[in-house]
Amino acid sequence: MSRQPYIPVCISLALLVACAPPAPPPPSPSPTPTLTPSPTPIPSPTPTATPIPPLALTIRWPDEVSALEPVPIEVELVPPPGISVTATVGAVIIDSEGLPYGPLFDLMPQGGNRYAAEEPLLLPLELLEGDWQLIVCVQSVLDVEGERRLIFQPAPITFRDLTDDLPARVNVRVPRDFTEVVSQGDQMAGGRVWRYGGGEVAVWWAPGPTEPLLLSNAVVMLETTYGMDAPTVLGVEETEWQGRKAFLFHEDWPGARGGPAEALVVQGPDYRLYVSRVRATGSETIPLLLHRVWETFAFVEE
């Protein structure tokens, strides 16, 4: 048997590798595409709104406040230049105990940036001591700057001591600032008249019957209080005063110092007849302050 030549396995593998066709070169990597960034749009600048200046509020208030003088309630509300704006303005008074005194005041436009209440503030005769407040409320489309609260202390009122001037069982609260223009008689029969501003308050008295008060007696008593210029009686109504039967006469006094009046005729606990009158002196309206003083006429219990 013929023998095949021995070729080592390692040489055979080498020849196979050598005789094999060369391997193709590895493909070149494709170039990575370069991304071109898109341009970022630049936003247009947003215009900033110019703020509108606020309304300027100023409270107009007197240096001294007293129940003897009506106090006007008014403020000044100034808009920015070149701007016309409407506003709703109100005010409230708070007493020294923190409670509202009276209703809310509506302040109406008066021209020239001024707002005022139609009726002034009239404080009570018997004042509570301490700090009172005026608070202003404003409603508007614009902001408001300025103090809206004002603190004030009303001046106290000193009253006359009428112990020796009137009968023992009657009294009326007359401020010392009132001027006494008539003083006649004594505690049995007499009269006192006090004047202030545009009006006067009077109290007259005289002994009366022990029977219940009649209209005829009231008329006679009323006529004793007239002087040379008697008023015209416009009407009379039966009423009560402190639980006592009374007659209220509506008068119209003549002359330059004349005007409307109210005269109450009532029988007191001492059987005297009393005339308590309030009237205007030279105007068509009885001053509210005088009317309040007139309402203090009262019989004092022993």
CSV table of C-alpha atoms in Angstrom, one decimal:
chain,number,residue,atom,x,y,z
A,1,MET,CA,0.0,0.0,0.0
A,2,SER,CA,1.3,3.3,-1.0
A,3,ARG,CA,1.6,5.8,1.7
A,4,GLN,CA,0.2,9.4,1.4
A,5,PRO,CA,2.5,12.0,2.4
A,6,TYR,CA,1.8,13.4,5.9
A,7,ILE,CA,0.8,17.1,5.9
A,8,PRO,CA,0.5,18.5,9.2
A,9,VAL,CA,-3.0,19.9,9.8
A,10,CYS,CA,-1.6,23.3,10.8
A,11,ILE,CA,0.0,23.6,7.3
A,12,SER,CA,-3.2,22.5,5.6
A,13,LEU,CA,-5.1,25.3,7.4
A,14,ALA,CA,-2.4,27.7,6.5
A,15,LEU,CA,-2.6,26.7,2.8
A,16,LEU,CA,-6.3,27.0,2.8
A,17,VAL,CA,-6.1,30.5,4.3
A,18,ALA,CA,-3.4,31.4,1.8
A,19,CYS,CA,-5.3,30.1,-1.2
A,20,ALA,CA,-8.6,31.7,-0.1
A,21,PRO,CA,-9.5,34.9,-2.0
A,22,PRO,CA,-8.7,38.0,0.1
A,23,ALA,CA,-11.6,39.2,2.2
A,24,PRO,CA,-13.1,42.5,1.0
A,25,PRO,CA,-12.2,45.5,3.1
A,26,PRO,CA,-14.9,46.5,5.6
A,27,PRO,CA,-17.1,49.1,4.4
A,28,SER,CA,-16.3,52.7,5.4
A,29,PRO,CA,-18.8,54.1,7.9
A,30,SER,CA,-21.2,56.5,6.4
A,31,PRO,CA,-20.6,60.0,7.5
A,32,THR,CA,-22.9,61.2,10.2
A,33,PRO,CA,-25.1,64.0,8.9
A,34,THR,CA,-24.6,67.3,10.6
A,35,LEU,CA,-27.9,68.9,11.8
A,36,THR,CA,-28.2,72.5,11.2
A,37,PRO,CA,-30.1,74.2,14.1
A,38,SER,CA,-33.2,76.1,13.1
A,39,PRO,CA,-33.0,79.8,13.9
A,40,THR,CA,-34.9,80.7,17.1
A,41,PRO,CA,-37.5,83.4,16.4
A,42,ILE,CA,-36.9,86.6,18.5
A,43,PRO,CA,-40.3,87.5,20.1
A,44,SER,CA,-41.5,91.0,19.5
A,45,PRO,CA,-41.4,93.1,22.7
A,46,THR,CA,-44.8,93.3,24.5
A,47,PRO,CA,-45.7,96.9,25.3
A,48,THR,CA,-46.1,97.5,29.0
A,49,ALA,CA,-49.3,99.3,30.0
A,50,THR,CA,-48.8,102.6,31.7
A,51,PRO,CA,-50.6,102.5,35.1
A,52,ILE,CA,-53.2,105.1,35.6
A,53,PRO,CA,-52.6,107.3,38.7
A,54,PRO,CA,-55.2,106.9,41.5
A,55,LEU,CA,-57.8,109.3,42.6
A,56,ALA,CA,-56.6,111.7,45.4
A,57,LEU,CA,-59.0,111.8,48.4
A,58,THR,CA,-59.0,114.6,50.9
A,59,ILE,CA,-61.5,115.0,53.7
A,60,ARG,CA,-62.6,118.6,54.4
A,61,TRP,CA,-63.4,118.9,58.1
A,62,PRO,CA,-63.5,121.9,60.5
A,63,ASP,CA,-61.0,122.4,63.3
A,64,GLU,CA,-63.7,122.2,66.0
A,65,VAL,CA,-66.9,120.2,66.0
A,66,SER,CA,-69.8,120.9,68.3
A,67,ALA,CA,-73.4,119.9,68.6
A,68,LEU,CA,-74.3,123.7,68.5
A,69,GLU,CA,-73.3,124.0,64.8
A,70,PRO,CA,-74.2,121.7,61.9
A,71,VAL,CA,-71.1,120.1,60.5
A,72,PRO,CA,-70.9,119.8,56.6
A,73,ILE,CA,-69.6,116.4,55.5
A,74,GLU,CA,-67.6,116.9,52.3
A,75,VAL,CA,-64.5,115.5,50.6
A,76,GLU,CA,-62.4,116.4,47.6
A,77,LEU,CA,-61.8,113.6,45.0
A,78,VAL,CA,-59.2,114.7,42.4
A,79,PRO,CA,-58.8,112.5,39.3
A,80,PRO,CA,-55.5,112.2,37.4
A,81,PRO,CA,-54.9,115.0,34.8
A,82,GLY,CA,-56.8,114.5,31.6
A,83,ILE,CA,-59.0,111.7,33.0
A,84,SER,CA,-62.7,112.0,33.7
A,85,VAL,CA,-64.1,109.4,36.1
A,86,THR,CA,-67.2,109.0,38.2
A,87,ALA,CA,-67.3,107.7,41.8
A,88,THR,CA,-69.8,106.7,44.4
A,89,VAL,CA,-69.0,108.3,47.8
A,90,GLY,CA,-70.5,107.7,51.2
A,91,ALA,CA,-69.7,108.4,54.8
A,92,VAL,CA,-70.6,107.1,58.2
A,93,ILE,CA,-70.1,108.5,61.7
A,94,ILE,CA,-69.0,106.2,64.5
A,95,ASP,CA,-69.4,107.3,68.1
A,96,SER,CA,-66.9,106.8,70.9
A,97,GLU,CA,-68.5,103.4,71.7
A,98,GLY,CA,-67.9,102.1,68.2
A,99,LEU,CA,-71.5,102.3,67.1
A,100,PRO,CA,-72.8,104.0,64.0
A,101,TYR,CA,-74.4,107.4,64.7
A,102,GLY,CA,-77.2,108.1,62.2
A,103,PRO,CA,-77.6,106.6,58.7
A,104,LEU,CA,-75.0,106.4,55.9
A,105,PHE,CA,-74.5,109.8,54.3
A,106,ASP,CA,-74.6,109.9,50.5
A,107,LEU,CA,-72.0,112.4,49.2
A,108,MET,CA,-73.1,113.8,45.9
A,109,PRO,CA,-71.0,115.6,43.2
A,110,GLN,CA,-71.0,119.4,43.8
A,111,GLY,CA,-68.7,120.5,41.0
A,112,GLY,CA,-65.0,121.2,41.2
A,113,ASN,CA,-64.1,117.6,42.4
A,114,ARG,CA,-66.1,118.2,45.6
A,115,TYR,CA,-68.6,115.7,47.0
A,116,ALA,CA,-70.9,116.7,49.9
A,117,ALA,CA,-73.9,115.3,51.9
A,118,GLU,CA,-77.2,117.1,51.4
A,119,GLU,CA,-77.8,117.3,55.1
A,120,PRO,CA,-75.0,118.3,57.6
A,121,LEU,CA,-74.1,116.3,60.6
A,122,LEU,CA,-75.9,117.4,63.8
A,123,LEU,CA,-74.4,115.8,66.9
A,124,PRO,CA,-76.5,115.0,70.0
A,125,LEU,CA,-76.8,117.5,72.8
A,126,GLU,CA,-75.7,114.9,75.3
A,127,LEU,CA,-72.4,113.8,73.8
A,128,LEU,CA,-70.4,110.7,74.6
A,129,GLU,CA,-66.9,111.7,75.4
A,130,GLY,CA,-64.0,110.1,73.6
A,131,ASP,CA,-62.9,109.7,70.0
A,132,TRP,CA,-65.5,109.8,67.3
A,133,GLN,CA,-64.7,108.7,63.7
A,134,LEU,CA,-65.7,109.8,60.2
A,135,ILE,CA,-65.2,107.0,57.7
A,136,VAL,CA,-65.4,107.7,54.0
A,137,CYS,CA,-66.2,104.9,51.4
A,138,VAL,CA,-65.3,105.4,47.7
A,139,GLN,CA,-66.3,103.1,44.8
A,140,SER,CA,-64.5,103.8,41.5
A,141,VAL,CA,-62.8,102.0,38.6
A,142,LEU,CA,-59.6,103.7,39.7
A,143,ASP,CA,-57.6,103.1,42.9
A,144,VAL,CA,-58.0,105.7,45.6
A,145,GLU,CA,-55.2,107.2,47.7
A,146,GLY,CA,-55.6,109.3,50.8
A,147,GLU,CA,-56.8,108.9,54.4
A,148,ARG,CA,-60.4,107.6,54.5
A,149,ARG,CA,-60.8,107.7,58.3
A,150,LEU,CA,-60.7,110.9,60.4
A,151,ILE,CA,-60.8,110.9,64.2
A,152,PHE,CA,-62.3,113.9,66.1
A,153,GLN,CA,-63.4,114.8,69.6
A,154,PRO,CA,-66.6,116.9,69.7
A,155,ALA,CA,-66.5,119.9,72.0
A,156,PRO,CA,-68.8,119.3,75.1
A,157,ILE,CA,-71.8,121.5,75.7
A,158,THR,CA,-72.4,123.4,78.9
A,159,PHE,CA,-76.0,123.9,79.9
A,160,ARG,CA,-77.7,126.6,81.9
A,161,ASP,CA,-78.7,126.0,85.5
A,162,LEU,CA,-82.4,126.9,85.5
A,163,THR,CA,-83.2,125.8,89.0
A,164,ASP,CA,-84.1,129.3,90.1
A,165,ASP,CA,-85.6,130.4,86.8
A,166,LEU,CA,-88.3,127.7,86.2
A,167,PRO,CA,-90.9,126.1,88.5
A,168,ALA,CA,-89.5,123.3,90.6
A,169,ARG,CA,-91.0,120.4,88.7
A,170,VAL,CA,-90.1,121.4,85.1
A,171,ASN,CA,-86.8,121.6,83.2
A,172,VAL,CA,-85.4,122.2,79.7
A,173,ARG,CA,-81.8,121.7,78.5
A,174,VAL,CA,-80.7,125.1,77.3
A,175,PRO,CA,-77.0,125.5,76.2
A,176,ARG,CA,-75.2,128.3,77.9
A,177,ASP,CA,-74.3,129.7,74.4
A,178,PHE,CA,-78.0,130.6,74.0
A,179,THR,CA,-78.8,134.2,74.7
A,180,GLU,CA,-81.7,135.0,77.2
A,181,VAL,CA,-83.8,137.7,75.6
A,182,VAL,CA,-86.9,137.6,77.9
A,183,SER,CA,-86.9,137.0,81.6
A,184,GLN,CA,-90.1,137.9,83.5
A,185,GLY,CA,-92.3,136.8,86.4
A,186,ASP,CA,-91.4,134.4,89.1
A,187,GLN,CA,-91.9,130.7,89.7
A,188,MET,CA,-95.6,131.1,90.2
A,189,ALA,CA,-96.2,132.8,86.8
A,190,GLY,CA,-93.6,134.0,84.2
A,191,GLY,CA,-91.7,133.2,81.1
A,192,ARG,CA,-88.2,132.8,79.7
A,193,VAL,CA,-87.0,133.1,76.1
A,194,TRP,CA,-83.6,132.1,74.7
A,195,ARG,CA,-82.3,132.8,71.2
A,196,TYR,CA,-79.6,131.2,69.2
A,197,GLY,CA,-78.8,131.4,65.5
A,198,GLY,CA,-81.9,131.5,63.4
A,199,GLY,CA,-84.5,130.7,66.1
A,200,GLU,CA,-85.6,130.8,69.7
A,201,VAL,CA,-87.0,128.6,72.5
A,202,ALA,CA,-89.4,129.8,75.1
A,203,VAL,CA,-91.2,128.4,78.2
A,204,TRP,CA,-94.2,130.2,79.8
A,205,TRP,CA,-96.2,129.1,82.8
A,206,ALA,CA,-99.2,130.3,84.9
A,207,PRO,CA,-101.6,128.8,87.4
A,208,GLY,CA,-104.3,126.7,85.8
A,209,PRO,CA,-107.5,124.9,86.7
A,210,THR,CA,-107.6,121.6,88.6
A,211,GLU,CA,-109.8,120.1,85.9
A,212,PRO,CA,-108.4,118.3,82.9
A,213,LEU,CA,-107.0,120.5,80.2
A,214,LEU,CA,-109.5,121.7,77.6
A,215,LEU,CA,-108.8,123.3,74.3
A,216,SER,CA,-110.5,126.5,75.4
A,217,ASN,CA,-108.1,126.8,78.4
A,218,ALA,CA,-105.1,126.0,76.1
A,219,VAL,CA,-106.1,128.8,73.7
A,220,VAL,CA,-106.4,131.4,76.6
A,221,MET,CA,-103.0,130.3,78.0
A,222,LEU,CA,-101.4,130.5,74.5
A,223,GLU,CA,-102.7,134.1,73.9
A,224,THR,CA,-101.1,135.3,77.1
A,225,THR,CA,-97.7,134.7,75.6
A,226,TYR,CA,-98.3,137.0,72.6
A,227,GLY,CA,-96.9,140.5,72.4
A,228,MET,CA,-97.7,143.2,70.0
A,229,ASP,CA,-97.1,141.0,66.9
A,230,ALA,CA,-99.5,138.0,67.4
A,231,PRO,CA,-98.9,135.0,65.1
A,232,THR,CA,-101.4,133.4,62.9
A,233,VAL,CA,-102.5,130.0,64.2
A,234,LEU,CA,-102.5,127.6,61.2
A,235,GLY,CA,-103.8,124.6,63.1
A,236,VAL,CA,-104.0,122.7,66.3
A,237,GLU,CA,-103.9,119.0,67.2
A,238,GLU,CA,-104.6,117.1,70.4
A,239,THR,CA,-101.5,115.1,71.5
A,240,GLU,CA,-99.7,113.8,74.6
A,241,TRP,CA,-96.6,115.0,76.4
A,242,GLN,CA,-95.0,112.6,78.9
A,243,GLY,CA,-98.3,110.8,79.2
A,244,ARG,CA,-100.3,114.1,79.7
A,245,LYS,CA,-103.0,115.5,77.5
A,246,ALA,CA,-101.6,118.4,75.5
A,247,PHE,CA,-102.4,120.6,72.5
A,248,LEU,CA,-99.9,121.4,69.8
A,249,PHE,CA,-100.4,124.7,67.9
A,250,HIS,CA,-98.8,125.4,64.5
A,251,GLU,CA,-98.1,129.1,64.2
A,252,ASP,CA,-96.8,131.6,61.7
A,253,TRP,CA,-95.1,134.7,63.2
A,254,PRO,CA,-95.1,137.9,61.1
A,255,GLY,CA,-92.3,140.4,60.4
A,256,ALA,CA,-88.7,140.3,59.5
A,257,ARG,CA,-87.9,138.1,62.5
A,258,GLY,CA,-91.0,135.9,62.0
A,259,GLY,CA,-91.4,132.4,60.7
A,260,PRO,CA,-93.0,129.1,61.5
A,261,ALA,CA,-93.4,128.0,65.1
A,262,GLU,CA,-94.7,125.1,67.2
A,263,ALA,CA,-96.3,125.8,70.6
A,264,LEU,CA,-97.1,123.0,73.0
A,265,VAL,CA,-99.7,123.7,75.8
A,266,VAL,CA,-99.8,121.1,78.6
A,267,GLN,CA,-100.9,120.9,82.2
A,268,GLY,CA,-98.2,120.1,84.6
A,269,PRO,CA,-98.3,117.9,87.8
A,270,ASP,CA,-98.6,121.1,89.8
A,271,TYR,CA,-101.7,122.1,87.8
A,272,ARG,CA,-99.9,125.0,86.1
A,273,LEU,CA,-100.4,125.5,82.4
A,274,TYR,CA,-97.2,125.5,80.4
A,275,VAL,CA,-96.4,126.8,76.9
A,276,SER,CA,-93.3,125.4,75.4
A,277,ARG,CA,-92.5,127.1,72.0
A,278,VAL,CA,-89.9,126.8,69.3
A,279,ARG,CA,-89.8,129.1,66.3
A,280,ALA,CA,-87.7,130.4,63.5
A,281,THR,CA,-86.6,134.0,63.6
A,282,GLY,CA,-86.3,135.3,60.0
A,283,SER,CA,-86.4,132.1,58.1
A,284,GLU,CA,-88.9,129.6,56.7
A,285,THR,CA,-87.6,126.6,58.6
A,286,ILE,CA,-87.2,126.0,62.4
A,287,PRO,CA,-83.5,125.1,63.0
A,288,LEU,CA,-83.1,121.5,63.9
A,289,LEU,CA,-80.8,122.4,66.8
A,290,LEU,CA,-83.5,124.6,68.3
A,291,HIS,CA,-86.1,121.9,67.8
A,292,ARG,CA,-83.9,119.4,69.7
A,293,VAL,CA,-83.6,121.8,72.6
A,294,TRP,CA,-87.3,122.4,72.6
A,295,GLU,CA,-87.9,118.6,72.8
A,296,THR,CA,-85.9,118.5,76.1
A,297,PHE,CA,-88.8,120.3,77.9
A,298,ALA,CA,-89.9,117.8,80.6
A,299,PHE,CA,-91.5,117.4,84.0
A,300,VAL,CA,-89.2,116.3,86.7
A,301,GLU,CA,-90.4,113.6,89.1
A,302,GLU,CA,-90.0,114.4,92.8
